[in-house]
PDB file of C-alpha atoms in Angstrom:
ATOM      1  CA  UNK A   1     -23.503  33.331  22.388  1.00 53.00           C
ATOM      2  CA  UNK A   2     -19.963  32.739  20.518  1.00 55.00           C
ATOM      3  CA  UNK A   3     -19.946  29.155  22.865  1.00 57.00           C
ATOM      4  CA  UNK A   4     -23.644  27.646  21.936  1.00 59.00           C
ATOM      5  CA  UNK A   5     -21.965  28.583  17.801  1.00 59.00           C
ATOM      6  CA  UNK A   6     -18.852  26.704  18.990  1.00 52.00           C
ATOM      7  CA  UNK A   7     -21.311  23.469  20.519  1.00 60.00           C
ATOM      8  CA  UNK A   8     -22.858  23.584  17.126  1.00 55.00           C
ATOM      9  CA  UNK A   9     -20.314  23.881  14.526  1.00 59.00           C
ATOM     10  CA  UNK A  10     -17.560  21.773  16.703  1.00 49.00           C
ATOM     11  CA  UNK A  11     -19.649  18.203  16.086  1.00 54.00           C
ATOM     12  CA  UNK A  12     -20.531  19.641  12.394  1.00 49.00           C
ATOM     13  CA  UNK A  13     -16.874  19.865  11.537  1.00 45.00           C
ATOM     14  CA  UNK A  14     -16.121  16.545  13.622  1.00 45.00           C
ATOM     15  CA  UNK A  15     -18.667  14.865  11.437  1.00 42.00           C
ATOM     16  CA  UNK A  16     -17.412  16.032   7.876  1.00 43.00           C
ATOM     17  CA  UNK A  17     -13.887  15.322   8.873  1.00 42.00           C
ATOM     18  CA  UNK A  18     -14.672  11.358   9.745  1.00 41.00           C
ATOM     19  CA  UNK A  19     -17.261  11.758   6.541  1.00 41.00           C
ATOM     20  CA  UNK A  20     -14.523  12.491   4.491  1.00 47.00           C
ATOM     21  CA  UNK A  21     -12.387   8.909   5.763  1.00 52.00           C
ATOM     22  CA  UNK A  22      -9.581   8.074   3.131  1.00 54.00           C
ATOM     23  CA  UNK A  23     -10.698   9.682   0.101  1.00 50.00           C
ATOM     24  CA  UNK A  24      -8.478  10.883  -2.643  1.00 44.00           C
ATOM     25  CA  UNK A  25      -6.072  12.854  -1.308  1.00 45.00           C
ATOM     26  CA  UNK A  26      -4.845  10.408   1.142  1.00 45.00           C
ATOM     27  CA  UNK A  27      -4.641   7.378  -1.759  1.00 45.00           C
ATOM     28  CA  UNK A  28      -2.626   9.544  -4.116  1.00 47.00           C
ATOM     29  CA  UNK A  29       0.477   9.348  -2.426  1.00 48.00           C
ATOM     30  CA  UNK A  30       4.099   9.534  -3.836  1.00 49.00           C
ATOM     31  CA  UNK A  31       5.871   6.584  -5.765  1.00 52.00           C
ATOM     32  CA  UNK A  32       8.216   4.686  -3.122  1.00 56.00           C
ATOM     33  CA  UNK A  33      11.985   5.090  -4.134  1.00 55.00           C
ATOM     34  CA  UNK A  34      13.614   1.468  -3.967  1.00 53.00           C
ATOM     35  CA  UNK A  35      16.541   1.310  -2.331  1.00 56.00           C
ATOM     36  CA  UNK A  36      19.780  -0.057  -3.787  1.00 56.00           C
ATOM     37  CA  UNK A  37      19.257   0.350  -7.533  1.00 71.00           C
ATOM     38  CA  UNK A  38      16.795  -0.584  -9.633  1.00 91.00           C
ATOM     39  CA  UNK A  39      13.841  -3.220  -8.379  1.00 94.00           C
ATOM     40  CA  UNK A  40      12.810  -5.489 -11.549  1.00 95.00           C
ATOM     41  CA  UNK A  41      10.263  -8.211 -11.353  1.00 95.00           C
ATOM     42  CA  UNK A  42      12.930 -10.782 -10.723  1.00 95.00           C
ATOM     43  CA  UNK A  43      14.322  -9.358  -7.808  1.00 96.00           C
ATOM     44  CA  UNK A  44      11.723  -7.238  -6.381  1.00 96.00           C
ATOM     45  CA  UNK A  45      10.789  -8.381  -2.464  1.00 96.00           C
ATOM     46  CA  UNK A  46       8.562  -6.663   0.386  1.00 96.00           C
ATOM     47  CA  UNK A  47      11.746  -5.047   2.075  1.00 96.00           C
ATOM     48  CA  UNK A  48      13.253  -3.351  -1.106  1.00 96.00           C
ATOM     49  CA  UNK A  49       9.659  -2.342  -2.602  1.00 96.00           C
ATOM     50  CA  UNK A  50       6.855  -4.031  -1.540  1.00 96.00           C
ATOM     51  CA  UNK A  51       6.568  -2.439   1.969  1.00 95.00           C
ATOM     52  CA  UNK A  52       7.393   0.590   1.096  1.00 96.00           C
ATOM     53  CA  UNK A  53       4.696   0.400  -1.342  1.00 96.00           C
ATOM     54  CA  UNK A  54       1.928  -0.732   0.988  1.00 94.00           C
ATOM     55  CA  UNK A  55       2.676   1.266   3.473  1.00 93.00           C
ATOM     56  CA  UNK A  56       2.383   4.433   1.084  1.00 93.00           C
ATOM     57  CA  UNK A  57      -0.949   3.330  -0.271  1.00 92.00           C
ATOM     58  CA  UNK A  58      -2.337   1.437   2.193  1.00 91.00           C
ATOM     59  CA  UNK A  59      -1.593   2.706   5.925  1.00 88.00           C
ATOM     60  CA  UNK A  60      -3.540   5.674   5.760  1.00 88.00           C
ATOM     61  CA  UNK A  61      -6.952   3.509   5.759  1.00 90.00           C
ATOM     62  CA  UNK A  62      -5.787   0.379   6.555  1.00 91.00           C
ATOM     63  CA  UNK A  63      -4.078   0.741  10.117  1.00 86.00           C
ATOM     64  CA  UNK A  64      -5.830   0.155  13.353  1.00 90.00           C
ATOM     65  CA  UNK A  65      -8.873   1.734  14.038  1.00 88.00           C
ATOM     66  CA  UNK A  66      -8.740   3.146   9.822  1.00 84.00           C
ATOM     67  CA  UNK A  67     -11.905   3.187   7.481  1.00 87.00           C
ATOM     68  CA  UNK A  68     -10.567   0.469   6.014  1.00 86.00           C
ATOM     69  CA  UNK A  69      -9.516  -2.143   8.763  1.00 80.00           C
ATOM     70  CA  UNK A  70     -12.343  -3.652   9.156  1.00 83.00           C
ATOM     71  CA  UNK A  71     -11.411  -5.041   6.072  1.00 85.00           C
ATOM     72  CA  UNK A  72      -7.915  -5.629   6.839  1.00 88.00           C
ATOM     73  CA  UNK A  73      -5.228  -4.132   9.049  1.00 90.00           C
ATOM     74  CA  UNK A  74      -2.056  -3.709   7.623  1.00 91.00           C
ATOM     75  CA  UNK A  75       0.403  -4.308  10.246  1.00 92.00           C
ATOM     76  CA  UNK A  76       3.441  -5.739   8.330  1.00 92.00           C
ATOM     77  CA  UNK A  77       4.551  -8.859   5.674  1.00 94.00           C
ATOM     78  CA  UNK A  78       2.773 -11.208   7.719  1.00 95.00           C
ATOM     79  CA  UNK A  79      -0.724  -9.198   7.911  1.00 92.00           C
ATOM     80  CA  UNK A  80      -0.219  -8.900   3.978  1.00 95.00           C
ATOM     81  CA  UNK A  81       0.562 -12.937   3.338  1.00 96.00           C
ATOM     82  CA  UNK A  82      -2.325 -13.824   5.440  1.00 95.00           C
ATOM     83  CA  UNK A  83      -4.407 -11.862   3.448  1.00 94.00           C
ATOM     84  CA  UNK A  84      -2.449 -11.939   0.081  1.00 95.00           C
ATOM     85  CA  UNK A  85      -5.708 -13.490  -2.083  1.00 96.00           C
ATOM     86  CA  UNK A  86      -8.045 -10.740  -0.879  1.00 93.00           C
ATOM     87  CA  UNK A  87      -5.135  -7.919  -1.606  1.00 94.00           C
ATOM     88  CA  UNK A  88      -4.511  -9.360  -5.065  1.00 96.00           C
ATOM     89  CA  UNK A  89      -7.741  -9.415  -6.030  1.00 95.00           C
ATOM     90  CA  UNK A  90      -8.813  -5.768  -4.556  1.00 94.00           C
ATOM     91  CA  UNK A  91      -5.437  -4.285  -6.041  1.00 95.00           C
ATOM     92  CA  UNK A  92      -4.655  -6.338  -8.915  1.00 96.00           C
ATOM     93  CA  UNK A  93      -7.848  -7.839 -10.608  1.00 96.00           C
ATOM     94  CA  UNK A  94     -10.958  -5.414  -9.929  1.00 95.00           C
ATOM     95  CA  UNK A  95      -8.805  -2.780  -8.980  1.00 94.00           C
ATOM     96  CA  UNK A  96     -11.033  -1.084  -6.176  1.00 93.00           C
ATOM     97  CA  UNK A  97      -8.404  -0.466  -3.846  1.00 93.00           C
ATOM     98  CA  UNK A  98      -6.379   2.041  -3.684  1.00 93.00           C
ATOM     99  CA  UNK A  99      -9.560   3.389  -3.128  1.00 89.00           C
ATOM    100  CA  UNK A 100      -9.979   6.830  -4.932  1.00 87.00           C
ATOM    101  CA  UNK A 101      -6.701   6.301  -7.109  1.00 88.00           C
ATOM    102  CA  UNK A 102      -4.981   3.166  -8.542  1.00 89.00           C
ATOM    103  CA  UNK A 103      -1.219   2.400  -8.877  1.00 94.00           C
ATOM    104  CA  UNK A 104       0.974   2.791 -11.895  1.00 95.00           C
ATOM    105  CA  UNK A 105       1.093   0.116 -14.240  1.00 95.00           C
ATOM    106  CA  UNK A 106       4.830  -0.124 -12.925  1.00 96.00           C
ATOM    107  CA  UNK A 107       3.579  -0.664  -9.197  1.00 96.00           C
ATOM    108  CA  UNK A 108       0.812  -3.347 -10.192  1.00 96.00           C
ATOM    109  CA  UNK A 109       3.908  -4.919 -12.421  1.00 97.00           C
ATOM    110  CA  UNK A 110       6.175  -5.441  -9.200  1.00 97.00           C
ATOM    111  CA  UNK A 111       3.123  -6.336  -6.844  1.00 97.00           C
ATOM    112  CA  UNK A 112       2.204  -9.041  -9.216  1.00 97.00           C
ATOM    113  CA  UNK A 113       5.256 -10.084  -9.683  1.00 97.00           C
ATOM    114  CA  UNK A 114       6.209 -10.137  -5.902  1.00 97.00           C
ATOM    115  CA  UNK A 115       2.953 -11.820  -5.461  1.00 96.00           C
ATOM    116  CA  UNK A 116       3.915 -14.830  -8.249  1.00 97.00           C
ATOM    117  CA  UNK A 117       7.396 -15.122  -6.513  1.00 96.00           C
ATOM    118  CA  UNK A 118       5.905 -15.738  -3.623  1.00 96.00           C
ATOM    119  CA  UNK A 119       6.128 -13.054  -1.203  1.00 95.00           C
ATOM    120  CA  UNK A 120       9.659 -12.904  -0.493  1.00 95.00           C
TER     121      UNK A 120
END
């Protein structure tokens, strides 16, 4: 008896789980800390900030096999360049991505910025 329960609430649970994909809790992740001082809009770059960032708000949906890779993958600065227009516009004009959260106004002002100096 406890095993045909188990065969029935096993794929229930399954199901909700992939249901749930990257909702909230997984976009609202933690700030990154730049390293070496303080990252500005004129010297802000994907290795001091920008990766850090991405990989913080991003990676949880948008690695391989993620809700969101069909999308896009993000697998490093060169999956991000080749895709840079899309990301801008998801993250920094209609603002539908992170989805379930959004970033700081500080974050969107050193992803813009990083995105107008281009991409270093």
């Amino acid at each position: 008896m406890k095993r045909n329960r188990l065969t029935f609430i096993l794929p229930l649970l399954l199901l909700a789980a992939s249901l749930t994909g990257c909702g909230k809790d997984q976009a609202e992740n933690v700030e990154p800390k730049p390293e070496g001082g303080d990252i500005t809009a004129g010297n802000v770059s994907y290795s001091n900030y920008v990766g850090k960032l991405l990989e913080s708000r991003c990676n949880s949906c948008h690695n391989v096999g993620g809700s969101g890779s069909s999308k896009w993958t993000f697998s490093g600065i060169e999956s991000v360049k080749s895709n840079s227009d899309r990301i801008k516009n998801a993250v920094l004009v209609t603002m539908t991505m992170p989805m379930g959260s959004s970033l700081s106004a500080k974050e969107k002002e050193l992803l813009d910025a990083w995105f107008k100096r281009n991409m270093p």
